[in-house]
mmCIF file of C-alpha atoms in Angstrom:
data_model
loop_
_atom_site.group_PDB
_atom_site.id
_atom_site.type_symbol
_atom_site.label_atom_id
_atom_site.label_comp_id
_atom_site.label_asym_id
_atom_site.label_seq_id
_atom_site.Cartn_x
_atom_site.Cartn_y
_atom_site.Cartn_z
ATOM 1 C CA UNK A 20 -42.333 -36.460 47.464
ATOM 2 C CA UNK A 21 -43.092 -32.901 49.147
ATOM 3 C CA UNK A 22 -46.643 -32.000 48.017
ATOM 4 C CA UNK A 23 -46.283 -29.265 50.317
ATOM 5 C CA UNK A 24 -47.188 -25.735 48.315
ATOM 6 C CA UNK A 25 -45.418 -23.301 49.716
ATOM 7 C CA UNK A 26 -42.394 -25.609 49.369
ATOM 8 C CA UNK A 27 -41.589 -23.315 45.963
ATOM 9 C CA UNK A 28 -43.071 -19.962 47.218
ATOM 10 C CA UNK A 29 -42.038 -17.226 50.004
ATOM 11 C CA UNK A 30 -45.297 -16.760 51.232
ATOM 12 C CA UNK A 31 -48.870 -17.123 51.168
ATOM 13 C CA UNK A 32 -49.530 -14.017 48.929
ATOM 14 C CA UNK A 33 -46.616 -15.100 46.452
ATOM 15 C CA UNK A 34 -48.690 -18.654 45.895
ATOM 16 C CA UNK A 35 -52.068 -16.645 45.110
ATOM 17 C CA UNK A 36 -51.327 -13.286 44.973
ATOM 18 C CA UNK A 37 -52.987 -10.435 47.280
ATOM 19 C CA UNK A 38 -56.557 -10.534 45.356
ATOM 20 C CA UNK A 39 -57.305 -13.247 48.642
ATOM 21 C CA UNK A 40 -58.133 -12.493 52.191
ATOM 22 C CA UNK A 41 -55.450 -14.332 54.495
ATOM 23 C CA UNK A 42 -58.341 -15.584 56.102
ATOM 24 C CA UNK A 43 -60.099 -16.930 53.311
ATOM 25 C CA UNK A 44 -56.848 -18.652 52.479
ATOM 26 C CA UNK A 45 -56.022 -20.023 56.032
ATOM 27 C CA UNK A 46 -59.594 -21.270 56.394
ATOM 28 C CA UNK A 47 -58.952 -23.312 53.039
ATOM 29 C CA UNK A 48 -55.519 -24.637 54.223
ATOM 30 C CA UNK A 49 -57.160 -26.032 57.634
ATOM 31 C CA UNK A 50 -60.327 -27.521 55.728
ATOM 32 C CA UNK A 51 -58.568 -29.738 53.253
ATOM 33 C CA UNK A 52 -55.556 -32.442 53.746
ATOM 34 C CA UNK A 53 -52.275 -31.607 52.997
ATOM 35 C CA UNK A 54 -51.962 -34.002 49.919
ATOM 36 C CA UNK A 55 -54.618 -31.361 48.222
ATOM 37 C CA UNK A 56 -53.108 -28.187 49.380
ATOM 38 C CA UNK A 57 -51.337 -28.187 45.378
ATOM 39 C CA UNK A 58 -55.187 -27.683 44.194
ATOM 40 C CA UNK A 59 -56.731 -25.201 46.455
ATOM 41 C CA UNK A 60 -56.321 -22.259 44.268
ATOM 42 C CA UNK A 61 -59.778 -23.622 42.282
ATOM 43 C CA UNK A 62 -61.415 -23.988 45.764
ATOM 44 C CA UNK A 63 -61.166 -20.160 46.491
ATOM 45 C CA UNK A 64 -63.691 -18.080 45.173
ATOM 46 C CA UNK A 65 -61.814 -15.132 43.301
ATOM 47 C CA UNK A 66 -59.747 -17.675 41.180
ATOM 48 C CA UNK A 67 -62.919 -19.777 40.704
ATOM 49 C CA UNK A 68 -64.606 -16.925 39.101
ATOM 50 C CA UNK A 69 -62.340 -16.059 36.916
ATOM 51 C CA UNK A 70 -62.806 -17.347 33.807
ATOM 52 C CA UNK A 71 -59.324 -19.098 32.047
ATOM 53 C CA UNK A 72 -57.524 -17.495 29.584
ATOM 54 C CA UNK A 73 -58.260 -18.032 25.610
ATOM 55 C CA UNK A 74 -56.214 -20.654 23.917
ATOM 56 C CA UNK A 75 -55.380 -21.646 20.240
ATOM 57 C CA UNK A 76 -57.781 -24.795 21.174
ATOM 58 C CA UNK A 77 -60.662 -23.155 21.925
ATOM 59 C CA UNK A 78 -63.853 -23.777 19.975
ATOM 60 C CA UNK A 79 -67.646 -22.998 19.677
ATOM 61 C CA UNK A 80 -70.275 -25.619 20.436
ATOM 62 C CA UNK A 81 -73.117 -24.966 17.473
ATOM 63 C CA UNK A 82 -76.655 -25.833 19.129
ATOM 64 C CA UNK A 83 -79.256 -25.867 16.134
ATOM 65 C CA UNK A 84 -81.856 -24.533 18.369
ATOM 66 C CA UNK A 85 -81.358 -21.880 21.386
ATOM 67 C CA UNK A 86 -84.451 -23.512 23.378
ATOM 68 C CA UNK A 87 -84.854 -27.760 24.246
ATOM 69 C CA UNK A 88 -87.907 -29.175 22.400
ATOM 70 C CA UNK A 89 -91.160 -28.337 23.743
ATOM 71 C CA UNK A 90 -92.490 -31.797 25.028
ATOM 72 C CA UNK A 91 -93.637 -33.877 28.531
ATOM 73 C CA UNK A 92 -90.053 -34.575 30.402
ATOM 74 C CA UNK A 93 -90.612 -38.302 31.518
ATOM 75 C CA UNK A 94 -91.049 -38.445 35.322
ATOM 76 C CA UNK A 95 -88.740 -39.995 37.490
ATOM 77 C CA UNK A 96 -90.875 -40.878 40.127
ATOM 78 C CA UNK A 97 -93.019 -44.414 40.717
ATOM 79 C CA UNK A 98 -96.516 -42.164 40.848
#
């Protein structure tokens, strides 16, 4: 099994278009292990903040209140 990802692409840019800095991308490719290299478009930061694209399955989450209860948070430590 080739996991490698340019294995389908000409070239760096083709894979994630010229928005990246070669460096940026480089420095990603020497970081992680090969068997990863098919994920690393999440790890760099113009495709991480881009937000994905609308699909028929999206859906609203309805809070009933747009502030958490006023109260004492329990504490966590042993004081």
């Amino acid at each position: 099994m080739d996991l490698s990802p340019l294995s389908n692409h000409e070239s760096l840019e083709e894979l994630w278009g010229e928005e990246e800095e070669p460096e940026e991308v480089e420095a990603v490719f020497k970081v992680f292990p090969s068997a990863y290299h098919q994920y690393l478009d999440v790890l760099l930061k113009v495709k991480a903040e881009k937000l994905p694209p609308h699909r028929t399955c999206d859906h609203h989450t309805k809070l009933e209140g747009s502030l958490p209860p006023a109260g004492v948070i329990n504490s966590l430590s042993n004081q």
